[in-house]
Amino acid sequence: MPTAITVHPEVAAAISAGKPVVALESTIISHGLPRPENLRVAQEVEEVVRARGAVPATIAVLDGSVLVGLDDDQLAEVAARDDIVKAGVRDLPVVMSRSASAATTVAATSIIARASGIDVFATGGLGGVHRQARDSWDESADLTTLASTAVTVVCSGVKSILDVGATLERMETLNIAVVGYRTPRFPGFYLADSGHAVGWQVDDASEVADIMQARSALGLGSALIVANPIPASDQLDPDLHDTTLAQGLAIAQDRGITGKDVTPFLLDHFHRATHGASLAANAALIVNNADLAARIASARALAVDR
Ligand code: PSU
Ligand code: MN
């Protein structure tokens, strides 16, 4: 294991004993959710993983150290410090060399998890292809990183503010496998259905563990996305969702908001325009994904034992 990475003793012990471990992303804590709900959600996610018998390993960089598994104080720092930047893979060496602090994207978290021997990871939504990407070339490095990282990511699809169809096409090109968990539909983050289909459906955590086993037997180095829809009772009202999105996109265009400012603007617009309903949905789906990831990690640990 590279010495550049500091693995929390509890996480290290679980990894070497072959016990289930779930990696968790930190950008949703620092940049994806407002304070103070962000810390509450981060804690609840870790509790859910523990309740399923797995060890949570939230990944972040604090004062130059890449940490796999945070203690309570470190988790609170990620949630509250003003100097936490959002780090993709390319940013990690710069952040480390400057002893800076960062939350890690899906891509950066995946790379660090794999380097530490963790192959199951839970998050809210992946980055993907932005609307107007044909002109802006804005496509998340999550996609290209997942093309070459053998990790299993449980998520609720990608945000509807992205171009979902184009994102699915790029996943096909990049050999990123996508299975729907108990659904033939690709989830739409705040909504259970994005309007797009997925090629495969699984109904059980052990089926995912079997796919991971087969991937490993083939020596494939690409990611498996387990697309887990938000529970129906937690989803945003679809009409409210569509109106809010159309309104947000129009305001963004009016004000000339572009590039990496679009996502934070639209998320904030959703939170305000839905009076917090989108925030509740966001929290619910992350917790639900952590729960499934813990069950997958447990099934995988059993399969490796055999
Ligand atoms: N989706 C969310 N909330 C987030 C993100 C995605 O609902 O906070 C974050 C994730 O960390 C993801 C990153 O990896 O945004 C993608 O950013 P970019 O498009 O800049 O690659
Ligand atoms: Mn981008």
Coordinates of C-alpha atoms and ligand atoms in Angstrom, one line a residue:
M1 CA 0.0 0.0 0.0
P2 CA 1.4 3.4 -0.9
T3 CA 2.7 5.3 2.1
A4 CA 1.2 8.5 0.7
I5 CA -2.2 7.2 1.9
T6 CA -3.1 7.0 5.6
V7 CA -5.6 4.3 6.3
H8 CA -7.5 4.6 9.6
P9 CA -6.5 1.6 11.9
E10 CA -10.1 0.3 12.0
V11 CA -10.3 0.4 8.2
A12 CA -6.9 -1.2 7.8
A13 CA -7.8 -4.0 10.2
A14 CA -11.0 -4.7 8.3
I15 CA -9.2 -4.7 4.9
S16 CA -6.6 -7.1 6.0
A17 CA -9.1 -9.4 7.7
G18 CA -11.2 -9.5 4.5
K19 CA -14.1 -7.8 6.3
P20 CA -16.6 -5.6 4.4
V21 CA -15.5 -2.0 3.9
V22 CA -17.4 0.8 2.1
A23 CA -15.6 3.8 0.7
L24 CA -17.6 7.1 0.9
E25 CA -17.1 10.3 -1.0
S26 CA -16.4 13.7 0.6
T27 CA -17.3 16.2 -2.1
I28 CA -21.0 15.7 -1.4
I29 CA -20.2 16.7 2.2
S30 CA -18.2 19.8 1.5
H31 CA -19.7 21.0 -1.8
G32 CA -22.9 19.0 -2.4
L33 CA -25.0 19.7 0.7
P34 CA -25.5 22.9 2.7
R35 CA -24.3 23.2 6.4
P36 CA -25.3 22.0 8.9
E37 CA -27.2 19.2 7.1
N38 CA -24.0 18.0 5.4
L39 CA -22.4 16.8 8.7
R40 CA -25.7 15.2 9.8
V41 CA -26.0 13.3 6.5
A42 CA -22.3 12.3 6.6
Q43 CA -22.7 10.8 10.1
E44 CA -25.9 9.1 9.2
V45 CA -24.3 7.5 6.2
E46 CA -21.5 6.1 8.3
E47 CA -24.0 4.8 10.9
V48 CA -26.0 3.0 8.2
V49 CA -22.9 1.3 6.9
R50 CA -22.0 0.1 10.5
A51 CA -25.5 -1.1 11.1
R52 CA -25.1 -3.4 8.1
G53 CA -21.9 -4.8 9.6
A54 CA -19.4 -3.0 7.3
V55 CA -16.8 -0.4 8.2
P56 CA -17.2 3.0 6.6
A57 CA -14.2 4.7 5.1
T58 CA -14.9 8.3 4.2
I59 CA -12.0 9.6 2.0
A60 CA -10.7 13.2 2.1
V61 CA -7.4 15.1 2.2
L62 CA -6.6 17.1 5.4
D63 CA -3.5 19.3 5.6
G64 CA -1.8 17.3 2.8
S65 CA -2.6 13.8 4.2
V66 CA -4.8 11.5 2.1
L67 CA -7.1 9.9 4.6
V68 CA -9.1 6.7 4.2
G69 CA -11.5 6.6 7.1
L70 CA -12.0 9.7 9.2
D71 CA -12.5 10.1 12.9
D72 CA -15.4 12.2 14.3
D73 CA -13.3 15.4 14.4
Q74 CA -11.9 14.9 10.9
L75 CA -15.4 14.4 9.5
A76 CA -16.6 17.6 11.2
E77 CA -13.6 19.4 9.7
V78 CA -14.5 18.3 6.2
A79 CA -18.1 19.5 6.8
A80 CA -17.2 22.9 8.3
R81 CA -13.8 24.2 7.2
D82 CA -13.9 27.0 4.6
D83 CA -10.6 26.0 3.0
I84 CA -11.7 22.6 1.7
V85 CA -11.3 22.6 -2.1
K86 CA -13.0 20.1 -4.5
A87 CA -10.3 17.7 -5.8
G88 CA -10.5 15.5 -8.8
V89 CA -7.7 13.1 -9.6
R90 CA -5.4 15.7 -11.3
D91 CA -5.7 17.9 -8.2
L92 CA -4.6 15.4 -5.7
P93 CA -0.8 15.7 -6.1
V94 CA -1.0 19.5 -6.0
V95 CA -3.1 19.5 -2.8
M96 CA -0.8 17.0 -1.1
S97 CA 2.4 18.9 -2.0
R98 CA 1.0 22.1 -0.6
S99 CA -0.3 20.5 2.6
A100 CA -3.8 21.7 1.6
S101 CA -7.2 20.2 2.3
A102 CA -9.7 18.8 -0.1
A103 CA -12.8 16.8 -0.6
T104 CA -12.5 14.1 -3.2
T105 CA -14.8 13.6 -6.2
V106 CA -16.1 10.2 -7.3
A107 CA -13.1 9.9 -9.6
A108 CA -10.5 10.8 -6.9
T109 CA -12.3 8.7 -4.2
S110 CA -12.4 5.7 -6.6
I111 CA -8.6 5.9 -7.2
I112 CA -7.8 6.2 -3.5
A113 CA -10.2 3.5 -2.5
R114 CA -8.7 1.0 -5.1
A115 CA -5.1 2.0 -4.0
S116 CA -6.1 1.0 -0.5
G117 CA -7.7 -2.3 -1.3
I118 CA -11.4 -1.2 -1.1
D119 CA -13.6 -2.0 -4.1
V120 CA -17.1 -0.9 -3.0
F121 CA -18.0 2.7 -2.9
A122 CA -21.3 4.7 -2.2
T123 CA -22.2 8.2 -3.4
G124 CA -25.2 10.2 -4.4
G125 CA -24.7 10.9 -8.1
L126 CA -21.9 10.6 -10.6
G127 CA -20.5 13.4 -12.7
G128 CA -21.3 13.1 -16.4
V129 CA -21.8 14.8 -19.7
H130 CA -23.1 18.4 -19.3
R131 CA -25.9 19.8 -21.5
Q132 CA -24.2 21.8 -24.3
A133 CA -21.1 19.6 -23.9
R134 CA -20.9 19.6 -27.7
D135 CA -19.7 23.2 -27.5
S136 CA -18.2 23.3 -24.0
W137 CA -16.5 19.9 -24.0
D138 CA -17.6 19.7 -20.3
E139 CA -17.6 16.0 -19.4
S140 CA -16.7 14.9 -15.8
A141 CA -13.4 13.1 -15.3
D142 CA -15.5 10.7 -13.3
L143 CA -16.3 8.9 -16.5
T144 CA -12.8 8.5 -17.9
T145 CA -11.5 7.5 -14.4
L146 CA -14.3 4.9 -13.9
A147 CA -13.3 3.4 -17.3
S148 CA -10.0 2.3 -15.8
T149 CA -10.8 1.7 -12.1
A150 CA -12.2 -1.6 -11.0
V151 CA -14.5 -0.3 -8.3
T152 CA -18.2 -0.8 -7.8
V153 CA -20.1 2.4 -7.3
V154 CA -23.6 2.5 -5.8
C155 CA -25.3 5.8 -6.9
S156 CA -28.7 7.1 -7.9
G157 CA -27.6 7.9 -11.5
V158 CA -26.5 11.4 -12.4
K159 CA -28.2 14.7 -11.7
S160 CA -31.0 15.7 -14.1
I161 CA -29.1 18.9 -14.7
L162 CA -26.7 16.9 -16.9
D163 CA -27.3 15.3 -20.3
V164 CA -28.4 11.8 -19.0
G165 CA -28.7 10.2 -22.4
A166 CA -25.2 11.4 -23.5
T167 CA -23.7 10.2 -20.2
L168 CA -25.1 6.7 -20.7
E169 CA -23.7 6.6 -24.2
R170 CA -20.3 7.6 -22.9
M171 CA -20.4 4.9 -20.3
E172 CA -21.0 2.4 -23.0
T173 CA -18.1 3.7 -25.0
L174 CA -15.8 3.6 -21.9
N175 CA -16.8 0.0 -20.9
I176 CA -18.4 1.2 -17.7
A177 CA -21.0 -1.4 -16.7
V178 CA -24.4 -0.3 -15.5
V179 CA -26.9 -2.4 -13.7
G180 CA -30.2 -1.2 -12.2
Y181 CA -30.9 -2.4 -8.7
R182 CA -34.4 -3.9 -8.8
T183 CA -35.3 -1.7 -11.8
P184 CA -34.8 -1.8 -15.6
R185 CA -34.7 2.1 -15.6
F186 CA -31.7 4.4 -15.0
P187 CA -32.6 6.4 -11.9
G188 CA -32.9 10.2 -12.2
F189 CA -31.3 11.2 -8.9
Y190 CA -34.2 13.2 -7.3
L191 CA -36.5 11.0 -9.3
A192 CA -36.6 7.2 -9.4
D193 CA -36.7 7.1 -13.2
S194 CA -34.6 9.4 -15.5
G195 CA -36.6 8.4 -18.6
H196 CA -33.8 6.1 -19.8
A197 CA -33.4 2.4 -19.7
V198 CA -30.4 0.3 -18.4
G199 CA -29.4 -2.9 -20.1
W200 CA -29.3 -5.1 -17.0
Q201 CA -31.3 -5.5 -13.8
V202 CA -30.1 -7.1 -10.5
D203 CA -32.4 -7.9 -7.6
D204 CA -30.0 -8.9 -4.9
A205 CA -26.6 -7.7 -3.4
S206 CA -25.2 -11.2 -3.9
E207 CA -25.8 -10.9 -7.7
V208 CA -23.6 -7.8 -7.6
A209 CA -20.9 -9.7 -5.7
D210 CA -21.1 -12.4 -8.4
I211 CA -20.5 -9.8 -11.2
M212 CA -17.6 -8.4 -9.3
Q213 CA -16.1 -11.9 -9.0
A214 CA -16.5 -12.5 -12.7
R215 CA -15.0 -9.1 -13.5
S216 CA -12.0 -10.0 -11.4
A217 CA -11.7 -13.4 -13.0
L218 CA -11.5 -11.7 -16.4
G219 CA -9.0 -9.2 -15.2
L220 CA -11.2 -6.3 -16.3
G221 CA -10.2 -3.0 -14.9
S222 CA -13.4 -0.9 -15.4
A223 CA -16.1 0.2 -13.0
L224 CA -19.5 -1.4 -12.3
I225 CA -22.2 1.2 -11.6
V226 CA -25.1 -0.1 -9.4
A227 CA -27.8 2.4 -10.2
N228 CA -30.1 2.4 -7.1
P229 CA -33.2 4.5 -7.4
I230 CA -34.4 6.8 -4.7
P231 CA -37.2 5.1 -2.7
A232 CA -40.6 6.2 -4.3
S233 CA -41.8 7.7 -1.1
D234 CA -38.7 10.0 -0.9
Q235 CA -38.6 11.2 -4.5
L236 CA -39.4 14.8 -5.5
D237 CA -42.7 15.4 -7.1
P238 CA -41.9 15.0 -10.9
D239 CA -43.9 18.1 -11.9
L240 CA -42.1 20.2 -9.3
H241 CA -38.8 18.7 -10.5
D242 CA -39.4 19.5 -14.2
T243 CA -40.6 23.1 -13.5
T244 CA -37.7 23.8 -11.1
L245 CA -35.2 22.5 -13.6
A246 CA -36.6 24.4 -16.5
Q247 CA -36.7 27.6 -14.4
G248 CA -33.1 27.1 -13.1
L249 CA -31.7 26.5 -16.6
A250 CA -33.4 29.6 -17.9
I251 CA -32.1 31.8 -15.1
A252 CA -28.6 30.4 -15.5
Q253 CA -28.7 31.3 -19.2
D254 CA -30.1 34.8 -18.5
R255 CA -27.4 35.5 -16.0
G256 CA -24.6 34.1 -18.2
I257 CA -23.7 31.4 -15.6
T258 CA -21.4 28.9 -17.3
G259 CA -18.8 26.2 -16.7
K260 CA -18.3 24.8 -13.2
D261 CA -20.6 27.5 -11.7
V262 CA -23.6 25.9 -13.3
T263 CA -23.9 22.9 -11.0
P264 CA -23.7 24.8 -7.7
F265 CA -26.1 27.4 -9.0
L266 CA -28.7 24.9 -10.1
L267 CA -28.4 22.8 -6.9
D268 CA -28.9 26.0 -4.8
H269 CA -31.8 26.9 -7.0
F270 CA -33.4 23.5 -6.4
H271 CA -32.9 23.8 -2.6
R272 CA -34.5 27.2 -2.5
A273 CA -37.3 26.7 -5.1
T274 CA -38.4 23.4 -3.5
H275 CA -38.2 24.8 0.0
G276 CA -35.8 22.1 1.1
A277 CA -37.6 19.2 -0.5
S278 CA -34.7 18.5 -2.9
L279 CA -32.3 18.5 0.1
A280 CA -34.4 15.9 1.9
A281 CA -34.5 13.8 -1.3
N282 CA -30.7 14.1 -1.7
A283 CA -30.1 13.0 1.9
A284 CA -32.5 10.0 1.6
L285 CA -30.9 8.7 -1.6
I286 CA -27.3 8.9 -0.2
V287 CA -28.3 7.0 2.9
N288 CA -30.1 4.4 0.8
N289 CA -27.0 4.0 -1.4
A290 CA -24.7 3.5 1.6
D291 CA -27.1 0.8 2.9
L292 CA -27.0 -1.1 -0.4
A293 CA -23.2 -0.7 -0.7
A294 CA -22.7 -2.2 2.7
R295 CA -24.8 -5.2 1.8
I296 CA -22.8 -5.6 -1.5
A297 CA -19.5 -5.4 0.4
S298 CA -20.8 -8.0 2.9
A299 CA -21.8 -10.3 0.0
R300 CA -18.5 -9.8 -1.7
A301 CA -16.6 -10.6 1.5
L302 CA -18.5 -13.9 1.9
A303 CA -17.8 -14.8 -1.8
V304 CA -14.1 -14.1 -1.4
D305 CA -14.1 -16.4 1.7
R306 CA -15.4 -19.3 -0.2
Ligands
PSU1 N1 -23.4 14.8 -7.9 C1 -24.0 15.3 -6.8 N2 -23.4 16.1 -5.8 C2 -22.0 16.3 -5.9 C3 -21.3 15.7 -7.1 C4 -22.0 15.0 -8.0 O1 -25.2 15.1 -6.7 O2 -21.5 16.9 -5.1 C5 -19.8 15.8 -7.1 C6 -19.2 14.4 -7.1 O3 -18.1 14.5 -6.2 C7 -18.8 14.2 -8.5 C8 -18.4 15.5 -8.9 O4 -17.7 13.2 -8.5 O5 -19.4 16.4 -8.3 C9 -18.3 15.7 -10.4 O6 -17.7 17.0 -10.6 P1 -17.2 17.4 -12.1 O7 -18.5 17.5 -12.9 O8 -16.6 18.7 -11.8 O9 -16.3 16.3 -12.5
MN2 MN -16.7 19.7 -15.6

